[in-house]
Amino acid sequence: MKNMNYSVAAALTSVLFWSTNALAAKYGLAALNVSELLTIQFSAAAITFLFLYILRHRDLRIFSGLPPLKQILIGLVGLVGTIILQYIAFGIGNILEANVIAYSWPLIVAVWAAVVLRNRIGLAGIGLALIGFYGVVMIMAAKGTLNFLEQGINPGGAVAFASALCMAFYTVASSNIRMTEKLLIPVTLIGAGSCFIFACFQNGGWPEINDWGIAAYIGVGPMAIGYFLWSYAMSGDGAKIIAPIGYATPLLSTVLLLVSGEDYTQRTMYGILLILSCSLGVLFLQHIHSKS
């Protein structure tokens, strides 16, 4: 029971870290552009994963016996692709809308699961997914209309949905691999290097180091420590017992953004409610299926 209490505490801490991601991005993007923020974020995450690896394994041979290229590519799409697209969406659109759409990935996974499982859980999941996708369309539709041909698509929402696609791919593709620090170190370093190159082409100088704090926090907290603690919480029996705690992340992150004063319309709020409720429903169905 004592170990389980530690696991619950670790899971709750992870959710709290993850829930601050969008709020921290809101304030970080006020001082940095997207490529600068991502460079610092990925760098901070890589350093933290490196520290955690050395602390756990007492081994400095970080790059000996690297994971297979296939796993690194899955990590690049799942972690780097998801986060880069998410932050681009934060930068070019409404962060409240982009954050919720990025959390629509369970709806995409539900469609995949329905094709594979072909059972009642799958059918229920695809029903929820269709309702949730209507919420995505409500938010993505520019100027309050569902007629995309006349009014166009909200670009921030479209990029956020691409981020959700990356996360859905990672969820399915990584079912048989474990994202250890050994794998996450090269993945985050590649992410940092890619964003740094883009940042150099984007402008001639970097902001003062005093403006780096929030970006570093996102890399150390939500990205690195959040993932590390969640992995600890999910070890052993934790995955079956504690996993539903993670369902609170999109709800808490949305509440924090609303409390911070983010603007929203009635139509946007309807879309948010549809996405969150259906995504949570899909995750709950998947949890039931995993226990059966």
XYZ file of C-alpha atoms in Angstrom:
292
model
C 0.000 0.000 0.000
C 2.906 2.315 0.795
C 4.354 1.892 -2.687
C 0.909 2.474 -4.206
C 0.622 5.730 -2.239
C 3.922 6.837 -3.754
C 2.609 5.910 -7.201
C -0.580 7.921 -6.699
C 1.465 10.911 -5.517
C 3.752 10.589 -8.551
C 0.767 10.394 -10.936
C -0.916 13.428 -9.378
C 2.317 15.415 -9.583
C 2.653 14.497 -13.265
C -0.884 15.640 -14.008
C -0.270 18.927 -12.205
C 2.882 19.508 -14.263
C 1.144 18.607 -17.539
C -1.846 20.796 -16.707
C 0.406 23.868 -16.509
C 1.905 23.271 -19.964
C -0.482 25.441 -21.987
C -0.625 28.179 -19.345
C 3.180 28.333 -19.190
C 3.296 28.413 -23.007
C 0.925 31.386 -22.986
C 3.335 33.453 -20.909
C 6.469 31.998 -22.489
C 5.329 33.010 -25.965
C 4.902 36.577 -24.750
C 8.701 36.819 -24.444
C 9.964 34.272 -26.993
C 8.913 33.180 -30.452
C 7.910 29.556 -30.991
C 11.273 28.286 -32.266
C 13.187 29.960 -29.423
C 10.832 28.596 -26.788
C 11.006 25.089 -28.251
C 14.812 25.165 -28.471
C 15.105 26.011 -24.783
C 12.329 23.591 -23.854
C 13.824 20.598 -25.654
C 17.327 21.450 -24.401
C 16.128 21.644 -20.793
C 14.276 18.346 -21.212
C 17.349 16.636 -22.721
C 19.563 17.822 -19.858
C 16.994 16.641 -17.309
C 16.638 13.212 -18.939
C 20.443 12.969 -19.044
C 20.667 13.796 -15.341
C 17.925 11.291 -14.468
C 19.623 8.560 -16.505
C 22.983 9.091 -14.786
C 21.288 9.294 -11.372
C 19.395 6.040 -11.910
C 22.014 3.948 -13.707
C 25.313 5.456 -12.532
C 26.457 5.132 -16.129
C 28.019 7.847 -18.306
C 27.861 5.791 -21.511
C 24.700 7.533 -22.670
C 25.080 6.961 -26.398
C 26.338 3.383 -26.294
C 23.767 0.819 -27.333
C 21.189 3.306 -28.570
C 17.631 2.066 -29.200
C 16.760 0.898 -32.725
C 16.168 3.570 -35.355
C 12.490 2.562 -35.576
C 11.967 3.434 -31.912
C 13.793 6.749 -32.289
C 11.589 7.635 -35.274
C 8.452 6.791 -33.272
C 9.762 9.014 -30.478
C 10.447 11.840 -32.925
C 6.912 11.744 -34.297
C 5.295 11.150 -30.905
C 7.242 13.622 -28.793
C 8.947 16.124 -31.097
C 6.215 16.207 -33.746
C 3.413 16.468 -31.215
C 5.022 19.276 -29.224
C 6.337 21.322 -32.149
C 2.951 21.305 -33.878
C 1.177 22.030 -30.594
C 3.334 25.074 -29.916
C 3.011 26.345 -33.476
C -0.747 26.147 -32.931
C -0.354 28.050 -29.651
C 1.636 30.711 -31.462
C -0.667 31.296 -34.439
C -4.089 30.682 -32.916
C -6.143 30.907 -29.761
C -4.233 28.919 -27.136
C -7.413 27.743 -25.387
C -8.826 26.300 -28.599
C -5.491 24.829 -29.722
C -4.928 23.167 -26.354
C -8.308 21.424 -26.388
C -8.004 20.282 -30.011
C -4.525 18.881 -29.294
C -6.158 16.739 -26.604
C -8.559 15.228 -29.145
C -6.050 12.441 -29.895
C -8.098 9.802 -27.985
C -10.881 10.340 -30.536
C -8.491 9.443 -33.372
C -7.264 6.388 -31.469
C -10.888 5.378 -30.905
C -11.476 5.211 -34.661
C -8.381 3.025 -35.049
C -9.505 0.805 -32.148
C -12.977 0.399 -33.671
C -11.433 -0.907 -36.891
C -9.161 -3.312 -35.003
C -11.397 -4.485 -32.141
C -14.756 -4.673 -33.936
C -16.672 -5.117 -30.671
C -19.116 -3.133 -28.537
C -16.330 -1.107 -26.926
C -15.066 -0.153 -30.369
C -18.524 0.812 -31.618
C -19.204 2.903 -28.508
C -15.813 4.544 -28.947
C -16.422 5.484 -32.555
C -19.809 6.951 -31.611
C -18.136 9.179 -29.018
C -15.389 10.014 -31.512
C -17.861 11.266 -34.099
C -19.536 13.532 -31.538
C -16.128 14.757 -30.382
C -14.997 15.430 -33.947
C -18.033 17.676 -34.383
C -16.666 19.684 -31.460
C -13.291 19.874 -33.245
C -15.030 21.147 -36.390
C -16.946 23.758 -34.375
C -13.673 25.197 -33.067
C -11.709 24.837 -36.298
C -14.371 26.593 -38.368
C -13.300 30.169 -38.937
C -15.669 33.073 -38.297
C -18.327 30.979 -36.635
C -19.517 28.991 -39.630
C -19.176 25.354 -40.613
C -18.873 26.268 -44.283
C -15.132 25.773 -44.781
C -15.291 26.474 -48.510
C -16.553 30.020 -47.971
C -14.899 31.069 -44.719
C -11.839 28.797 -44.412
C -10.375 26.860 -41.503
C -8.909 28.284 -38.310
C -5.152 27.684 -38.959
C -4.290 27.305 -35.271
C -6.956 24.652 -34.865
C -5.802 22.782 -37.976
C -2.189 22.639 -36.737
C -3.390 21.553 -33.280
C -5.312 18.697 -34.901
C -2.112 17.675 -36.736
C -0.466 17.560 -33.293
C -3.268 15.284 -32.106
C -2.638 13.016 -35.126
C 1.041 12.714 -34.117
C 0.069 11.830 -30.550
C -2.469 9.284 -31.764
C 0.181 7.687 -33.998
C 2.584 7.521 -31.059
C -0.086 5.979 -28.812
C -0.686 3.172 -31.304
C 2.905 2.695 -32.529
C 4.523 2.698 -29.083
C 2.273 0.044 -27.579
C 5.167 -2.456 -27.550
C 8.054 -0.114 -26.651
C 8.926 1.834 -23.536
C 10.104 5.437 -23.847
C 13.086 5.278 -21.478
C 15.555 8.091 -20.814
C 17.974 6.259 -23.120
C 15.524 6.818 -25.956
C 14.289 10.258 -24.925
C 17.752 11.828 -24.682
C 18.546 11.584 -28.440
C 14.941 12.406 -29.339
C 14.907 15.638 -27.320
C 18.406 16.557 -28.545
C 17.231 16.207 -32.149
C 14.202 18.346 -31.300
C 16.419 21.017 -29.726
C 18.833 21.023 -32.670
C 16.075 21.265 -35.262
C 14.355 24.150 -33.491
C 17.685 25.939 -32.918
C 18.495 25.829 -36.643
C 15.066 27.230 -37.483
C 15.425 29.924 -34.811
C 18.762 31.026 -36.296
C 17.166 31.484 -39.710
C 14.151 33.211 -38.207
C 15.961 36.091 -36.492
C 19.438 37.430 -35.885
C 19.597 37.470 -32.087
C 18.334 35.711 -28.993
C 16.350 37.310 -26.169
C 17.917 37.922 -22.767
C 18.509 34.872 -20.588
C 16.032 36.331 -18.074
C 13.280 35.469 -20.575
C 14.245 31.792 -20.746
C 12.789 30.729 -17.401
C 9.307 29.665 -18.446
C 10.586 27.728 -21.468
C 13.121 25.933 -19.260
C 10.362 25.135 -16.757
C 8.240 23.520 -19.484
C 11.168 21.305 -20.515
C 12.154 20.336 -16.970
C 8.678 20.105 -15.448
C 5.848 19.036 -17.770
C 8.105 17.338 -20.332
C 10.840 15.590 -18.320
C 9.829 15.231 -14.670
C 6.168 14.816 -15.581
C 6.990 11.931 -17.904
C 9.486 10.405 -15.453
C 7.026 10.416 -12.545
C 4.212 9.087 -14.727
C 6.422 6.198 -15.868
C 7.146 5.415 -12.206
C 3.451 5.581 -11.334
C 2.516 3.234 -14.191
C 5.042 0.543 -13.204
C 3.700 -2.657 -11.674
C -0.049 -2.545 -11.031
C -0.168 1.215 -11.387
C -1.186 1.155 -15.047
C -4.487 -0.565 -14.229
C -5.281 1.287 -11.011
C -3.895 4.801 -11.439
C -4.116 5.467 -15.192
C -7.533 7.242 -14.972
C -5.854 10.048 -12.999
C -4.315 11.143 -16.285
C -7.777 11.858 -17.666
C -7.884 15.015 -15.547
C -5.065 16.687 -17.520
C -7.075 18.296 -20.369
C -9.789 19.426 -17.962
C -7.336 21.059 -15.542
C -5.314 22.712 -18.306
C -8.514 24.172 -19.781
C -9.652 25.473 -16.393
C -6.261 27.124 -15.802
C -6.446 28.892 -19.170
C -9.979 30.097 -18.487
C -8.974 31.390 -15.052
C -6.026 33.201 -16.653
C -8.496 35.213 -18.737
C -8.437 33.513 -22.157
C -11.231 34.712 -24.440
C -13.875 32.310 -25.695
C -17.203 32.386 -27.487
C -20.270 30.342 -26.688
C -19.630 28.276 -29.806
C -16.040 27.610 -28.724
C -17.202 26.501 -25.280
C -19.697 24.060 -26.791
C -16.899 22.612 -28.907
C -14.597 22.352 -25.891
C -17.246 20.536 -23.867
C -17.876 18.064 -26.692
C -14.157 17.325 -27.175
C -13.339 16.971 -23.483
C -16.375 14.884 -22.567
C -16.014 12.545 -25.545
C -12.233 12.204 -25.141
C -12.642 11.349 -21.471
C -15.377 8.875 -22.395
C -13.129 7.183 -24.954
C -10.245 6.959 -22.476
C -12.595 5.465 -19.884
C -13.817 2.862 -22.376
C -10.222 1.964 -23.229
C -9.479 1.612 -19.528
C -12.410 -0.772 -19.102
C -11.267 -2.793 -22.102
C -7.677 -3.040 -20.773
C -8.969 -4.432 -17.452
C -11.254 -7.001 -19.069
